Tab-separated table of C-alpha atoms in Angstrom:
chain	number	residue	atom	x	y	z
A	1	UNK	CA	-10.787	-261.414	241.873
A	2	UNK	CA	-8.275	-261.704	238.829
A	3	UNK	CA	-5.973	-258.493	240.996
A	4	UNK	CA	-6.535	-260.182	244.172
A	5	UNK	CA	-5.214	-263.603	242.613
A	6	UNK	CA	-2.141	-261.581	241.351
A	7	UNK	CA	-0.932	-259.843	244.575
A	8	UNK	CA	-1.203	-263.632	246.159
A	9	UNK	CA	0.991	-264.800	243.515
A	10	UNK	CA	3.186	-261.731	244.151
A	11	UNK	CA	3.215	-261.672	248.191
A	12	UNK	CA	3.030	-265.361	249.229
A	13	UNK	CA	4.737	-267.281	246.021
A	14	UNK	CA	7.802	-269.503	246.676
A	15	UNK	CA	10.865	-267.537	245.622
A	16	UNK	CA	12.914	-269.792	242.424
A	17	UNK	CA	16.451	-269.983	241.739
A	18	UNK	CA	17.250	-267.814	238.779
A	19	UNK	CA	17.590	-269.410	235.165
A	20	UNK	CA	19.680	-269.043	232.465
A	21	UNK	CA	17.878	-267.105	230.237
A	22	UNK	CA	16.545	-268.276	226.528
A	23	UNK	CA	18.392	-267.090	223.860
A	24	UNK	CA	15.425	-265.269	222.088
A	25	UNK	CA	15.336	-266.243	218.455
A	26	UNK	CA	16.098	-264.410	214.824
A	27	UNK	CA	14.959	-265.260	211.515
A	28	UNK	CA	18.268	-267.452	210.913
A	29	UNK	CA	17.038	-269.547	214.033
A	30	UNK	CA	13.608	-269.723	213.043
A	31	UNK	CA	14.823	-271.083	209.511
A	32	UNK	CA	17.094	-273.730	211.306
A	33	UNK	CA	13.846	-274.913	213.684
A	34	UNK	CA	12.072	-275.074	210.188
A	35	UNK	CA	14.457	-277.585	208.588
A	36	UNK	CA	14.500	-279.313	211.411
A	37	UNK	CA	10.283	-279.184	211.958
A	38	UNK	CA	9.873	-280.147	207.880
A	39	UNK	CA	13.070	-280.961	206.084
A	40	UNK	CA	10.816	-280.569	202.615
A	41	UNK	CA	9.194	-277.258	203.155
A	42	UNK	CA	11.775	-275.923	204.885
A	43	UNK	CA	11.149	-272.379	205.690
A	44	UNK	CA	8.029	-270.795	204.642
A	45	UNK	CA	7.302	-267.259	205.240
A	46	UNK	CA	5.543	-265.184	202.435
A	47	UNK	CA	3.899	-262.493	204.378
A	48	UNK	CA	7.674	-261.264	206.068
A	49	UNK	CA	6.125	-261.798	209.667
A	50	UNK	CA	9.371	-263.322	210.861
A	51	UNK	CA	11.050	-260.001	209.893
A	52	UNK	CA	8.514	-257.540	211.438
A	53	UNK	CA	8.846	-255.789	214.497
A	54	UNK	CA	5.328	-256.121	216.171
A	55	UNK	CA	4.031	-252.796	218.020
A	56	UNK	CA	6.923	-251.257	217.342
A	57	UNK	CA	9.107	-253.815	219.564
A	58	UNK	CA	12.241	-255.371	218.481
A	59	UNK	CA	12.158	-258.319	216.189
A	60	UNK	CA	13.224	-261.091	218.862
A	61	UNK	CA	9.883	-260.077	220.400
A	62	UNK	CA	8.345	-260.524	217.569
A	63	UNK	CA	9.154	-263.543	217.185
A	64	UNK	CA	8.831	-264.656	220.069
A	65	UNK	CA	5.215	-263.441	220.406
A	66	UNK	CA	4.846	-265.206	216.700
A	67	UNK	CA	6.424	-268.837	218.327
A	68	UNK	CA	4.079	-268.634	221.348
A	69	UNK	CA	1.008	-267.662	219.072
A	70	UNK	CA	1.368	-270.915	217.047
A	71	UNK	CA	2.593	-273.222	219.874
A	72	UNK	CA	-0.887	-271.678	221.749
A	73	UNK	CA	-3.140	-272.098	219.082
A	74	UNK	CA	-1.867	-275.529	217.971
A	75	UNK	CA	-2.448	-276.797	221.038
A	76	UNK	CA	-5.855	-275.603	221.097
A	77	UNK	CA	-6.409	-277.388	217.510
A	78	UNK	CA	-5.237	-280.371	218.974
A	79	UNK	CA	-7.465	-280.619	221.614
A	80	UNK	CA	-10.536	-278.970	219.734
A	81	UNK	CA	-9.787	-281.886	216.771
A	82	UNK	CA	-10.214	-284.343	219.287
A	83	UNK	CA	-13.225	-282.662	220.778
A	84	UNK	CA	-15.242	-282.302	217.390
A	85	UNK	CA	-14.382	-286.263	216.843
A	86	UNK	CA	-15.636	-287.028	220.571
A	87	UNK	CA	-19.301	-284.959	220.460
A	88	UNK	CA	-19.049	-286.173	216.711
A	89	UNK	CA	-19.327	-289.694	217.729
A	90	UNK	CA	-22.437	-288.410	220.658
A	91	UNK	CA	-19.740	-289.587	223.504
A	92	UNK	CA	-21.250	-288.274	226.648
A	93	UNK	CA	-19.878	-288.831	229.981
A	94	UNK	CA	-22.219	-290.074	232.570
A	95	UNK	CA	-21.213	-287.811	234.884
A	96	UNK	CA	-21.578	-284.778	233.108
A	97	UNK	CA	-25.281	-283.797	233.442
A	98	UNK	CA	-25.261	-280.902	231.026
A	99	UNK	CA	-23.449	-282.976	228.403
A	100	UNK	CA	-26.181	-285.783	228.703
A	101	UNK	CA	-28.773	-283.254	228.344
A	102	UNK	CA	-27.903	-282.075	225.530
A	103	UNK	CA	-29.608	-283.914	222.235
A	104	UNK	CA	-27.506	-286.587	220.000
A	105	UNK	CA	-27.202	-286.761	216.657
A	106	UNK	CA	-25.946	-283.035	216.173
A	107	UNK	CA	-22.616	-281.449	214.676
A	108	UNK	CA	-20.551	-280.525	217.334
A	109	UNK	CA	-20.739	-276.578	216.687
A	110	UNK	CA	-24.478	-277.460	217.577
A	111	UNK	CA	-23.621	-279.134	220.571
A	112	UNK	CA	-22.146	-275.885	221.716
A	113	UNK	CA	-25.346	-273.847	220.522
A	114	UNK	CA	-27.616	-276.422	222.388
A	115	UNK	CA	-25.426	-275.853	225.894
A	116	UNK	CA	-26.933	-273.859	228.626
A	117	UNK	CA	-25.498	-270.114	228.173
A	118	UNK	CA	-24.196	-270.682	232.161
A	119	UNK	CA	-22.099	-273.461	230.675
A	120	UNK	CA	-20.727	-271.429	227.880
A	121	UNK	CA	-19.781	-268.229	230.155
A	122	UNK	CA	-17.903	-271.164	232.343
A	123	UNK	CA	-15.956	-271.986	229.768
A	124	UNK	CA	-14.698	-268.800	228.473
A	125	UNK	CA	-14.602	-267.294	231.820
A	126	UNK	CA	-11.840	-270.341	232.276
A	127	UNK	CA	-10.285	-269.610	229.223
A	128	UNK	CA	-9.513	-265.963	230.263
A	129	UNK	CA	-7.980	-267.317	233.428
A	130	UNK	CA	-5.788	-269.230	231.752
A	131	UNK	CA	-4.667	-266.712	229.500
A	132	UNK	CA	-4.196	-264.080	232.152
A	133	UNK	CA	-1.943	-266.685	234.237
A	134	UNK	CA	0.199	-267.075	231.342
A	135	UNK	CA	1.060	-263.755	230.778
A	136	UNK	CA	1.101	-262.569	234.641
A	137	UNK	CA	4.371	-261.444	235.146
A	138	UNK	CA	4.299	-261.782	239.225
A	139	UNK	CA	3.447	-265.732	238.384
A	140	UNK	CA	6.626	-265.742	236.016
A	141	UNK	CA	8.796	-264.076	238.003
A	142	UNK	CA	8.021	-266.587	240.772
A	143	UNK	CA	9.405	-269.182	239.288
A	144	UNK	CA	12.468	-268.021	237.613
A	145	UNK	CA	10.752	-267.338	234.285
A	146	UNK	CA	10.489	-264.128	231.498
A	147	UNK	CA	7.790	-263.488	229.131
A	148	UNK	CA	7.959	-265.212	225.952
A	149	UNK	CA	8.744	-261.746	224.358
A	150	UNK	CA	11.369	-261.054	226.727
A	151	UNK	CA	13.685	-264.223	226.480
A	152	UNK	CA	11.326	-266.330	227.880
A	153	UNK	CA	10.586	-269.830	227.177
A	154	UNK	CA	7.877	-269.845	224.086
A	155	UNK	CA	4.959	-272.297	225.137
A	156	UNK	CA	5.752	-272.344	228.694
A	157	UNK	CA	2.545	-272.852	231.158
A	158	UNK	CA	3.271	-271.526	234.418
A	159	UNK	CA	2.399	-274.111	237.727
A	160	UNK	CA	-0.728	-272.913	239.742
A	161	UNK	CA	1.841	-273.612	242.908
A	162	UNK	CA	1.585	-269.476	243.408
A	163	UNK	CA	-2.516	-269.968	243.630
A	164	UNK	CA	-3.339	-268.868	247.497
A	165	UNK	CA	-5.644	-272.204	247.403
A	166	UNK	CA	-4.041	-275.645	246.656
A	167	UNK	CA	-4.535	-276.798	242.965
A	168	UNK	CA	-3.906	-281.430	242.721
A	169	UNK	CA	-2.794	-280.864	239.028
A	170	UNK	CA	-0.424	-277.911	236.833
A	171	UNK	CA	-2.076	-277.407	233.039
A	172	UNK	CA	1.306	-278.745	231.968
A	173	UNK	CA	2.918	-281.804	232.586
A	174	UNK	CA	0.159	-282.639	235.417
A	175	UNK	CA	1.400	-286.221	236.349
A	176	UNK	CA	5.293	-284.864	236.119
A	177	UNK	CA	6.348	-287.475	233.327
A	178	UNK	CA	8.366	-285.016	231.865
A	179	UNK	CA	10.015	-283.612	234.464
A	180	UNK	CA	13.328	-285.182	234.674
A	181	UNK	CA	13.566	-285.347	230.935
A	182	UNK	CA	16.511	-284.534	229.046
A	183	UNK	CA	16.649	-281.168	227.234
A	184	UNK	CA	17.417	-283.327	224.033
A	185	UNK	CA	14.047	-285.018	224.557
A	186	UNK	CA	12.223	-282.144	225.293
A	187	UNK	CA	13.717	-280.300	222.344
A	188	UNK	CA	12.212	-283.490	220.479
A	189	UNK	CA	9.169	-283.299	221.624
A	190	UNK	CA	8.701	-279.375	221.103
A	191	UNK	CA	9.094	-280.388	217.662
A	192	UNK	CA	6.479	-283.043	217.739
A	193	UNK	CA	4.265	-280.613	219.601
A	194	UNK	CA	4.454	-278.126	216.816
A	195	UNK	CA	3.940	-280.402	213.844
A	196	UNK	CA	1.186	-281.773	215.806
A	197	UNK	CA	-0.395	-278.732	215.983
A	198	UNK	CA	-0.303	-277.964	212.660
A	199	UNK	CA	-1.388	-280.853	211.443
A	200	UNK	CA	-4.538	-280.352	213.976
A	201	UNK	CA	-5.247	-276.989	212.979
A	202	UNK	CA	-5.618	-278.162	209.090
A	203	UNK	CA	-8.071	-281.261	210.268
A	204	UNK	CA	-9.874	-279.196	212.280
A	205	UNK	CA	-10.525	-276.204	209.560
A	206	UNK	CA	-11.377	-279.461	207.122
A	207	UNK	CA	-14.419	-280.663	209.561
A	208	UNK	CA	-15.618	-277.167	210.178
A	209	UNK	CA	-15.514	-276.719	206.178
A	210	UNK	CA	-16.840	-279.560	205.229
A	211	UNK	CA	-19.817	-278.878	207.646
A	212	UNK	CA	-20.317	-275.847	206.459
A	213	UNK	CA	-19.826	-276.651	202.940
A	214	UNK	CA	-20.816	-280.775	202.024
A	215	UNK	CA	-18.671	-281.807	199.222
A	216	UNK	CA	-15.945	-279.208	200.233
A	217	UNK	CA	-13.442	-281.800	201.263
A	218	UNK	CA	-13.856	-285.225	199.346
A	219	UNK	CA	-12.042	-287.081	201.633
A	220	UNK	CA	-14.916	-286.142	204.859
A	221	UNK	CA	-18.200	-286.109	202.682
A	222	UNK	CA	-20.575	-288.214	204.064
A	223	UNK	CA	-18.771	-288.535	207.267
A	224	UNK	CA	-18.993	-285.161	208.630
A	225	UNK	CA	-22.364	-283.874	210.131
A	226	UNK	CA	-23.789	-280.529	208.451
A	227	UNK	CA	-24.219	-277.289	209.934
A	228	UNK	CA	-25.735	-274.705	209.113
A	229	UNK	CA	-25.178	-271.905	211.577
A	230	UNK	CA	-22.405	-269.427	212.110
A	231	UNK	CA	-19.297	-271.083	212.707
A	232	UNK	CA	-16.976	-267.924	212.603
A	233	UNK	CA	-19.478	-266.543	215.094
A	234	UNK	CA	-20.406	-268.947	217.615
A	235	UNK	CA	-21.833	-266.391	220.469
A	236	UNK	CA	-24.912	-265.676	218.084
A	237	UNK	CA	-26.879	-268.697	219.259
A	238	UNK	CA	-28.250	-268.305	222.852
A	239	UNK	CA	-25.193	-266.325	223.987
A	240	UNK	CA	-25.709	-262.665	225.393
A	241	UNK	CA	-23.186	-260.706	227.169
A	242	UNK	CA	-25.693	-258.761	229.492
């Protein structure tokens, strides 16, 4: 299905006006971003991953593949800190029926145990979409773009215009608010985006710690549900892969 969706995207996709391509980024660049992402900290890189050359690919790629992987996995924080605080709180929408049956009153990692496995191989299975539309090159190509590790735009979602079905909403930007933006605003909000993120992915490592380990983090004892099954493997609970 996944190969059938890519030679639509490659036959019967709108051809794009070229664009200037993105000046792919070097330690001194990522050290300017930093001042400008945390004037305090500044630039912070003790492990030399900024000055490695991944796979043995150039350093710009390496970078660039390092400025995707945190813009990615922010934005998954982001959303999974909102998530833990939403099944946290039992919010269930009435529309959902495998949400509602599912039992209150549990941490949210047991909210995903208690799920039907069907439900779980949804989700993943929509995941991997995702993450193969992303780094199609036929899909990039079709609308002017490169791959992140080839001058491309780090953090860029590609439109599902190139699907052979029509889609209502893109992943990104689905209502087109920032569309006509300026590039200073968007530069802004890149910014944002990534301290965001960050700031997620620490909140969300304190719930799952403190639910793991009561009393780990002062500031969430008493307010975080326990749990007490695998959180670093969460396909171990009703999960099988044949």
């Amino acid at each position: 299905m996944l190969s059938l969706v890519s030679q639509s995207a490659a036959f019967s996709a709108p051809a794009a006006p070229a664009r200037a391509a993105v000046q792919m980024m070097d330690v001194s660049g990522l050290e300017a971003q930093a001042s400008k992402l945390n004037p305090v900290v500044g630039y912070f890189d003790p492990l030399k991953l900024g000055e490695g050359e991944f796979w043995g690919d150039s350093n710009a790629a390496t970078i660039g593949f390092l400025r995707e992987s945190e813009i990615k996995h922010g934005r998954v924080a982001m959303a999974g800190f909102v998530g833990y605080i939403v099944h946290a709180n039992d919010i269930r929408f009435p529309f959902d029926k495998i949400a509602t049956s599912v039992p209150t009153g549990l941490a949210p990692q047991a909210v995903w145990d208690a799920i039907p496995e069907a439900a779980k191989w949804q989700i993943i299975l929509t995941i991997g979409f995702f993450e193969f539309w992303r780094e199609n090159s036929y899909v990039l190509e079709a609308e002017g773009e490169k791959h992140y590790m080839r001058g491309g735009k780090p953090g860029y979602f590609p439109t599902f215009d190139a699907l052979p079905h029509p889609v209502p909403f893109n992943l990104f930007d689905p209502f087109k608010l920032s569309k006509s933006a300026s590039p200073e605003k968007k530069a802004s909000g890149l910014l944002k985006e990534i301290n965001n993120g960050r700031l997620a992915m620490i909140g969300l490592f304190g719930f799952l710690s403190e639910s793991q380990v009561p009393g780990s983090v002062p500031a969430l004892t008493g307010i975080v549900r326990p749990y007490d099954g695998e959180i670093m493997g969460p396909f171990t609970a009703d999960f099988s892969i044949f």
